[in-house]
CSV table of C-alpha atoms in Angstrom, one decimal:
chain,number,residue,atom,x,y,z
A,1,MET,CA,50.0,7.0,8.7
A,2,SER,CA,51.4,7.6,12.2
A,3,ARG,CA,49.5,9.7,14.8
A,4,HIS,CA,52.1,12.5,14.6
A,5,HIS,CA,51.7,12.8,10.8
A,6,LEU,CA,47.9,12.7,11.2
A,7,TYR,CA,48.0,15.5,13.7
A,8,SER,CA,50.3,17.5,11.5
A,9,PHE,CA,48.0,17.0,8.5
A,10,LEU,CA,45.0,18.1,10.6
A,11,ARG,CA,46.8,21.2,11.8
A,12,PHE,CA,47.8,22.0,8.2
A,13,LEU,CA,44.1,21.8,7.2
A,14,LEU,CA,43.2,24.0,10.2
A,15,VAL,CA,45.7,26.7,9.1
A,16,ILE,CA,44.3,26.6,5.5
A,17,ALA,CA,40.8,26.8,6.8
A,18,ILE,CA,41.6,29.8,9.1
A,19,VAL,CA,43.4,31.6,6.2
A,20,VAL,CA,40.6,31.0,3.7
A,21,LEU,CA,37.7,31.8,6.1
A,22,GLY,CA,39.6,34.8,7.4
A,23,ALA,CA,40.1,36.2,3.9
A,24,ILE,CA,36.4,35.6,3.0
A,25,ALA,CA,35.2,37.2,6.3
A,26,LEU,CA,37.6,40.2,5.8
A,27,TYR,CA,36.2,40.7,2.2
A,28,TYR,CA,32.6,40.7,3.3
A,29,VAL,CA,33.2,42.8,6.4
A,30,SER,CA,35.2,45.3,4.4
A,31,THR,CA,32.2,45.8,2.0
A,32,VAL,CA,30.2,47.0,5.0
A,33,ILE,CA,32.7,49.0,7.0
A,34,TYR,CA,34.8,50.5,4.2
A,35,PRO,CA,34.1,54.1,5.3
A,36,PHE,CA,35.8,53.3,8.6
A,37,ILE,CA,38.7,51.5,6.8
A,38,ILE,CA,39.2,54.7,4.7
A,39,ALA,CA,39.0,56.7,8.0
A,40,PHE,CA,41.7,54.5,9.5
A,41,PHE,CA,44.1,55.1,6.7
A,42,ILE,CA,43.5,58.8,6.7
A,43,ALA,CA,44.1,58.9,10.4
A,44,PHE,CA,47.2,56.8,9.9
A,45,PHE,CA,48.6,59.3,7.4
A,46,ILE,CA,47.8,62.4,9.3
A,47,ASN,CA,48.9,61.1,12.7
A,48,PRO,CA,52.5,62.5,12.4
A,49,LEU,CA,51.1,66.0,11.8
A,50,VAL,CA,48.6,65.6,14.6
A,51,ASP,CA,51.4,64.6,17.0
A,52,PHE,CA,53.5,67.5,15.9
A,53,LEU,CA,50.7,70.0,16.6
A,54,GLU,CA,49.9,68.4,19.9
A,55,THR,CA,53.5,68.4,21.2
A,56,LYS,CA,55.1,71.4,19.5
A,57,ALA,CA,52.1,73.8,19.3
A,58,LYS,CA,50.7,72.6,22.7
A,59,MET,CA,47.2,72.0,21.2
A,60,PRO,CA,44.7,69.6,22.7
A,61,ARG,CA,44.5,66.4,20.7
A,62,TRP,CA,41.0,67.1,19.4
A,63,LEU,CA,42.0,70.6,18.2
A,64,ALA,CA,45.1,69.2,16.5
A,65,VAL,CA,42.9,66.7,14.6
A,66,VAL,CA,40.5,69.4,13.6
A,67,VAL,CA,43.3,71.7,12.3
A,68,THR,CA,44.9,68.9,10.4
A,69,LEU,CA,41.7,67.9,8.7
A,70,ILE,CA,41.0,71.5,7.8
A,71,VAL,CA,44.5,71.9,6.3
A,72,LEU,CA,44.1,68.6,4.4
A,73,PHE,CA,40.6,69.6,3.1
A,74,ALA,CA,42.0,73.0,2.1
A,75,LEU,CA,44.9,71.4,0.2
A,76,VAL,CA,42.5,69.1,-1.7
A,77,ALA,CA,40.0,71.8,-2.4
A,78,GLY,CA,42.9,74.1,-3.5
A,79,LEU,CA,44.3,71.5,-5.9
A,80,VAL,CA,40.8,70.8,-7.3
A,81,THR,CA,40.1,74.5,-7.7
A,82,LEU,CA,43.5,75.0,-9.5
A,83,LEU,CA,42.8,72.1,-11.7
A,84,ILE,CA,39.3,73.4,-12.6
A,85,ALA,CA,40.8,76.8,-13.3
A,86,GLU,CA,43.4,75.3,-15.6
A,87,ILE,CA,40.7,73.3,-17.4
A,88,VAL,CA,38.6,76.4,-17.9
A,89,SER,CA,41.7,78.3,-19.2
A,90,GLY,CA,42.6,75.4,-21.5
A,91,THR,CA,39.0,75.2,-22.7
A,92,GLN,CA,39.0,78.8,-23.7
A,93,TYR,CA,42.2,78.3,-25.5
A,94,LEU,CA,40.8,75.3,-27.3
A,95,ALA,CA,37.6,77.3,-28.2
A,96,ASN,CA,39.8,79.7,-30.1
A,97,VAL,CA,42.1,77.1,-31.7
A,98,VAL,CA,39.9,74.1,-32.4
A,99,PRO,CA,37.6,75.8,-35.0
A,100,GLU,CA,40.5,76.7,-37.3
A,101,ASN,CA,42.1,73.2,-36.8
A,102,PHE,CA,38.7,71.6,-37.4
A,103,GLN,CA,38.3,73.4,-40.7
A,104,LYS,CA,41.8,72.1,-41.7
A,105,LEU,CA,40.8,68.6,-40.6
A,106,VAL,CA,37.6,68.8,-42.7
A,107,LYS,CA,39.5,70.0,-45.8
A,108,TYR,CA,42.0,67.2,-45.3
A,109,ILE,CA,39.3,64.6,-45.0
A,110,GLU,CA,37.5,66.0,-48.1
A,111,THR,CA,40.8,65.8,-50.1
A,112,PHE,CA,41.5,62.3,-48.8
A,113,PHE,CA,38.0,61.1,-49.9
A,114,ALA,CA,38.3,62.8,-53.3
A,115,LYS,CA,41.7,61.4,-54.1
A,116,GLN,CA,41.7,58.1,-52.3
A,117,ILE,CA,38.3,56.8,-51.3
A,118,ILE,CA,36.2,57.8,-54.4
A,119,PRO,CA,38.6,56.3,-57.0
A,120,LEU,CA,38.8,53.1,-54.8
A,121,TYR,CA,35.0,53.0,-54.6
A,122,HIS,CA,34.7,53.2,-58.4
A,123,ASP,CA,37.3,50.4,-58.8
A,124,LEU,CA,35.5,48.2,-56.4
A,125,ALA,CA,32.1,49.0,-58.0
A,126,ALA,CA,33.5,48.0,-61.4
A,127,LEU,CA,35.0,44.8,-59.9
A,128,PHE,CA,31.7,44.0,-58.2
A,129,LYS,CA,29.7,44.3,-61.4
A,130,ASN,CA,32.0,41.8,-63.1
A,131,LEU,CA,31.2,39.1,-60.4
A,132,ASP,CA,28.6,36.4,-60.7
A,133,ALA,CA,25.2,36.9,-59.1
A,134,SER,CA,25.9,34.4,-56.4
A,135,GLN,CA,29.2,36.1,-55.5
A,136,GLN,CA,27.5,39.5,-55.4
A,137,ASP,CA,24.8,38.1,-53.1
A,138,THR,CA,27.5,36.6,-50.8
A,139,ILE,CA,29.3,40.0,-50.5
A,140,MET,CA,26.1,41.9,-49.9
A,141,ASN,CA,25.0,39.4,-47.2
A,142,ASN,CA,28.4,39.7,-45.5
A,143,ILE,CA,28.2,43.5,-45.7
A,144,GLN,CA,24.7,43.4,-44.2
A,145,ALA,CA,25.9,41.1,-41.4
A,146,VAL,CA,28.8,43.4,-40.5
A,147,GLY,CA,26.4,46.4,-40.5
A,148,THR,CA,23.9,44.6,-38.3
A,149,GLN,CA,26.7,43.6,-35.9
A,150,ILE,CA,28.0,47.2,-35.7
A,151,ALA,CA,24.5,48.5,-35.2
A,152,THR,CA,23.8,45.9,-32.4
A,153,THR,CA,27.1,46.7,-30.7
A,154,VAL,CA,26.5,50.5,-30.8
A,155,GLY,CA,22.9,50.0,-29.6
A,156,GLN,CA,24.1,47.8,-26.7
A,157,PHE,CA,26.8,50.3,-25.8
A,158,THR,CA,24.3,53.2,-25.8
A,159,GLN,CA,21.8,51.2,-23.8
A,160,ARG,CA,24.5,50.4,-21.1
A,161,VAL,CA,25.4,54.1,-21.0
A,162,LEU,CA,21.8,55.2,-20.5
A,163,GLN,CA,21.2,52.5,-17.9
A,164,ASN,CA,24.3,53.5,-15.9
A,165,ILE,CA,23.1,57.2,-15.7
A,166,PRO,CA,20.5,56.4,-13.0
A,167,GLN,CA,23.1,54.4,-11.1
A,168,LEU,CA,25.5,57.3,-11.2
A,169,LEU,CA,22.9,59.6,-9.9
A,170,THR,CA,22.1,57.2,-7.0
A,171,TRP,CA,25.8,56.9,-6.3
A,172,LEU,CA,26.2,60.6,-5.5
A,173,PRO,CA,24.1,60.5,-2.3
A,174,ASN,CA,26.0,57.3,-1.3
A,175,ALA,CA,29.3,59.0,-1.9
A,176,ALA,CA,28.3,62.0,0.2
A,177,THR,CA,27.2,59.6,3.0
A,178,VAL,CA,30.5,57.8,2.8
A,179,PHE,CA,32.4,61.1,2.9
A,180,ILE,CA,30.6,62.3,6.0
A,181,PHE,CA,31.0,59.0,7.9
A,182,SER,CA,34.7,58.7,6.9
A,183,LEU,CA,35.3,62.3,8.1
A,184,LEU,CA,33.7,61.8,11.4
A,185,ALA,CA,35.4,58.4,11.9
A,186,THR,CA,38.7,59.9,11.0
A,187,PHE,CA,38.2,62.5,13.8
A,188,PHE,CA,37.4,60.0,16.4
A,189,ILE,CA,40.0,57.4,15.4
A,190,SER,CA,42.8,60.1,15.2
A,191,LYS,CA,41.7,61.7,18.5
A,192,ASP,CA,41.8,58.3,20.3
A,193,TRP,CA,44.7,56.9,18.3
A,194,TYR,CA,46.9,55.9,21.2
A,195,ARG,CA,44.0,54.7,23.3
A,196,LEU,CA,42.9,52.4,20.6
A,197,THR,CA,46.4,51.1,19.9
A,198,GLY,CA,46.8,50.5,23.6
A,199,MET,CA,43.5,48.5,23.7
A,200,VAL,CA,44.8,46.3,20.8
A,201,GLN,CA,48.1,45.7,22.6
A,202,LYS,CA,46.2,44.5,25.7
A,203,ILE,CA,44.0,42.2,23.6
A,204,LEU,CA,46.8,40.5,21.6
A,205,PRO,CA,49.2,38.0,23.2
A,206,ALA,CA,52.8,39.3,23.8
A,207,LYS,CA,54.3,37.2,20.9
A,208,ALA,CA,51.5,38.2,18.5
A,209,HIS,CA,51.9,41.8,19.5
A,210,LYS,CA,55.7,41.7,18.9
A,211,SER,CA,55.3,40.1,15.5
A,212,GLY,CA,52.4,42.3,14.6
A,213,LYS,CA,54.3,45.5,15.5
A,214,ARG,CA,57.2,44.5,13.3
A,215,VAL,CA,54.9,43.7,10.4
A,216,PHE,CA,53.1,47.0,10.9
A,217,LEU,CA,56.3,49.0,11.0
A,218,ASP,CA,57.6,47.3,7.9
A,219,LEU,CA,54.4,47.8,6.0
A,220,LYS,CA,54.3,51.4,7.1
A,221,LYS,CA,57.8,51.9,5.8
A,222,ALA,CA,56.9,50.1,2.6
A,223,LEU,CA,53.7,52.1,2.1
A,224,PHE,CA,55.3,55.4,2.5
A,225,GLY,CA,58.1,54.2,0.2
A,226,PHE,CA,55.6,53.1,-2.4
A,227,ILE,CA,54.0,56.6,-2.3
A,228,LYS,CA,57.4,58.2,-2.6
A,229,ALA,CA,58.2,56.0,-5.5
A,230,GLN,CA,55.0,56.8,-7.4
A,231,ALA,CA,55.6,60.6,-6.7
A,232,THR,CA,59.2,60.2,-8.1
A,233,LEU,CA,58.0,58.4,-11.2
A,234,ILE,CA,55.2,61.0,-11.8
A,235,SER,CA,57.7,63.9,-11.3
A,236,ILE,CA,60.1,62.3,-13.8
A,237,THR,CA,57.4,61.9,-16.4
A,238,THR,CA,56.2,65.5,-15.8
A,239,VAL,CA,59.6,66.9,-16.3
A,240,ILE,CA,60.3,64.9,-19.4
A,241,VAL,CA,57.0,65.8,-21.0
A,242,LEU,CA,57.5,69.5,-20.1
A,243,ILE,CA,60.9,69.6,-21.7
A,244,GLY,CA,59.6,67.8,-24.8
A,245,LEU,CA,56.5,70.1,-25.2
A,246,LEU,CA,58.7,73.2,-24.8
A,247,ILE,CA,61.0,71.9,-27.5
A,248,LEU,CA,58.0,71.3,-29.7
A,249,GLY,CA,56.7,74.8,-29.0
A,250,VAL,CA,53.3,73.7,-27.5
A,251,ASP,CA,51.2,76.3,-25.8
A,252,TYR,CA,50.2,75.7,-22.1
A,253,ALA,CA,53.1,73.2,-21.9
A,254,ILE,CA,53.2,73.4,-18.1
A,255,THR,CA,49.4,72.7,-17.7
A,256,ILE,CA,49.5,69.8,-20.2
A,257,ALA,CA,52.7,68.3,-18.6
A,258,LEU,CA,51.0,68.4,-15.1
A,259,ILE,CA,47.8,66.7,-16.5
A,260,ILE,CA,49.9,64.0,-18.2
A,261,GLY,CA,51.9,63.5,-15.0
A,262,LEU,CA,48.7,63.0,-13.0
A,263,VAL,CA,47.2,60.5,-15.5
A,264,ASP,CA,50.6,58.7,-15.4
A,265,ILE,CA,49.3,57.2,-12.1
A,266,LEU,CA,47.6,54.7,-14.5
A,267,PRO,CA,50.6,52.7,-15.7
A,268,TYR,CA,50.9,51.9,-19.5
A,269,LEU,CA,47.4,53.4,-20.2
A,270,GLY,CA,48.0,56.7,-18.4
A,271,THR,CA,50.1,58.8,-20.7
A,272,GLY,CA,48.6,57.1,-23.7
A,273,ILE,CA,45.2,58.6,-22.9
A,274,VAL,CA,46.6,62.0,-23.8
A,275,PHE,CA,49.3,61.2,-26.3
A,276,VAL,CA,47.6,58.7,-28.6
A,277,PRO,CA,44.6,60.8,-29.6
A,278,TRP,CA,46.8,63.9,-29.8
A,279,ILE,CA,49.2,62.1,-32.2
A,280,ILE,CA,46.4,60.8,-34.4
A,281,TYR,CA,44.8,64.2,-34.6
A,282,ALA,CA,48.1,65.9,-35.5
A,283,ALA,CA,48.7,63.3,-38.2
A,284,ILE,CA,45.2,63.5,-39.7
A,285,SER,CA,45.2,67.3,-39.7
A,286,GLY,CA,48.4,67.3,-41.8
A,287,ASN,CA,50.9,68.3,-39.1
A,288,VAL,CA,53.1,65.2,-39.6
A,289,PRO,CA,56.4,66.6,-38.1
A,290,PHE,CA,54.6,67.6,-34.9
A,291,ALA,CA,52.9,64.1,-34.8
A,292,ILE,CA,56.3,62.5,-35.2
A,293,GLY,CA,57.7,64.7,-32.4
A,294,LEU,CA,54.8,63.7,-30.1
A,295,GLY,CA,55.3,60.1,-31.0
A,296,VAL,CA,59.0,60.2,-30.1
A,297,LEU,CA,58.2,62.0,-26.8
A,298,TYR,CA,55.6,59.3,-26.0
A,299,ILE,CA,58.1,56.5,-26.7
A,300,ILE,CA,60.7,58.2,-24.4
A,301,VAL,CA,58.1,58.5,-21.6
A,302,LEU,CA,57.1,54.8,-22.0
A,303,VAL,CA,60.7,53.6,-22.1
A,304,GLN,CA,61.8,55.6,-19.1
A,305,ARG,CA,58.7,54.4,-17.1
A,306,GLN,CA,59.5,50.8,-17.8
A,307,ILE,CA,63.2,51.2,-17.0
A,308,MET,CA,62.8,53.4,-13.9
A,309,GLU,CA,59.7,51.8,-12.3
A,310,PRO,CA,61.3,48.5,-11.0
A,311,LYS,CA,64.4,50.4,-9.9
A,312,VAL,CA,62.6,53.2,-8.1
A,313,LEU,CA,60.2,50.8,-6.4
A,314,SER,CA,62.9,48.5,-5.3
A,315,SER,CA,65.0,51.3,-3.8
A,316,SER,CA,62.0,53.0,-2.1
A,317,ILE,CA,60.4,49.8,-0.8
A,318,GLY,CA,63.6,47.9,-0.2
A,319,LEU,CA,62.8,45.0,-2.6
A,320,ASP,CA,65.1,43.3,-5.1
A,321,PRO,CA,64.6,44.8,-8.6
A,322,LEU,CA,64.1,41.4,-10.2
A,323,ALA,CA,61.5,40.4,-7.6
A,324,THR,CA,59.8,43.7,-8.0
A,325,LEU,CA,59.7,43.2,-11.8
A,326,VAL,CA,58.2,39.7,-11.4
A,327,ALA,CA,55.6,41.1,-8.9
A,328,LEU,CA,54.6,43.8,-11.3
A,329,PHE,CA,54.2,41.4,-14.2
A,330,VAL,CA,52.4,38.7,-12.2
A,331,GLY,CA,50.0,41.3,-10.7
A,332,PHE,CA,49.3,42.8,-14.1
A,333,LYS,CA,48.6,39.4,-15.7
A,334,LEU,CA,46.3,38.3,-12.8
A,335,ILE,CA,44.1,41.4,-12.1
A,336,GLY,CA,45.1,43.9,-14.7
A,337,PHE,CA,46.3,47.5,-14.0
A,338,LEU,CA,45.4,47.3,-10.3
A,339,GLY,CA,47.9,44.4,-10.1
A,340,LEU,CA,50.7,46.8,-10.8
A,341,ILE,CA,50.0,48.2,-7.3
A,342,VAL,CA,48.8,45.0,-5.6
A,343,GLY,CA,51.8,43.0,-6.9
A,344,PRO,CA,54.5,44.9,-5.1
A,345,VAL,CA,52.3,45.4,-2.0
A,346,THR,CA,51.8,41.6,-1.8
A,347,LEU,CA,55.5,41.1,-2.2
A,348,VAL,CA,56.1,43.5,0.7
A,349,ILE,CA,53.6,41.7,2.9
A,350,ILE,CA,55.2,38.3,2.2
A,351,ARG,CA,58.7,39.6,2.9
A,352,THR,CA,57.5,41.3,6.1
A,353,LEU,CA,55.8,38.2,7.3
A,354,HIS,CA,58.9,36.2,6.6
A,355,SER,CA,61.1,38.7,8.4
A,356,ALA,CA,58.8,38.6,11.4
A,357,ASN,CA,59.1,34.7,11.4
A,358,VAL,CA,55.4,34.3,11.0
A,359,PHE,CA,55.8,31.6,8.4
A,360,ARG,CA,58.3,29.8,10.7
A,361,ASP,CA,55.9,29.9,13.6
A,362,ILE,CA,53.1,28.6,11.4
A,363,TRP,CA,55.3,25.7,10.2
A,364,ASN,CA,56.3,24.9,13.8
A,365,PHE,CA,52.6,24.8,14.7
A,366,ILE,CA,51.9,22.4,11.8
A,367,ILE,CA,54.7,20.0,12.7
A,368,GLY,CA,54.0,20.2,16.4
A,369,LYS,CA,57.3,21.8,17.4
A,370,PRO,CA,57.1,23.9,20.6
A,371,ALA,CA,57.3,27.7,20.1
A,372,SER,CA,60.7,29.1,20.8
């Protein structure tokens, strides 16, 4: 092996070591300073409004930040209040409707047991009596084993739930602490946004600053595009569900459509959280046509989501539809539902780094080529 190839190999190992150690360090550091990371992203999102208030309304920077945070907090509190009010209204509606439907459900179950389960039980009992003693013992042992397994599973699940209650109670003070630190950090970061960015520009070399700025702008465009894409998909789902529920004559159709639209943030699982139990309940309670209508509406929502998601994401983020589809699938297979977000974001980062010639510069460093 020549000296040139040896140095190239050592530089390649150095790049790999820097990437791996950097990722590990970033992970462990983020577990400690995550309130400030949250604050940075909040400051990043509210910065346009702060700039607008500072320049157009002639406010001091600190006052513009305070007003923006108050407006943001008021919007979130208003949305939560509206949601709680709708839940209370829906609960009152269910309190009036559920007892009658529950009685229908009980009568249906009683009829089902009388006509289906009891005759089947008698047939199985007669068949069981005709078996040999060894066969009867085998069946009973299997039934006992299944019962024991079910009891063990239920017991373990109950134990986990009870054990997690103290953890949930201890999480609340931590959540309050994180909220306070994030709020304070957001104020200081947003107030000194341009001073901090100026410090970063002075620290970074000119070439790194140029490449980093391009990466940052592309990621900013992709991030807002991703949020726009998700808002578009949720809006489409909400409109489709609203139209379907109005056709089916469902009460509180607007509220239910808004709730389904919100849970649609969880792809695949989202709308199913509402639709699947609703369809099963409608079918068991004997309202089969309504259950079929809900099933058709659920299928329409699923199909449009799968068709529109790659197209909307690709147009909003600027990615190829096929590459977006591959990123969605690979992300989902690797880390589950979170991968449906991480996949496209990773693809955007790779594309942005490639556009900024970061990979080319790394390769030139490995082979020992002088920087251009």
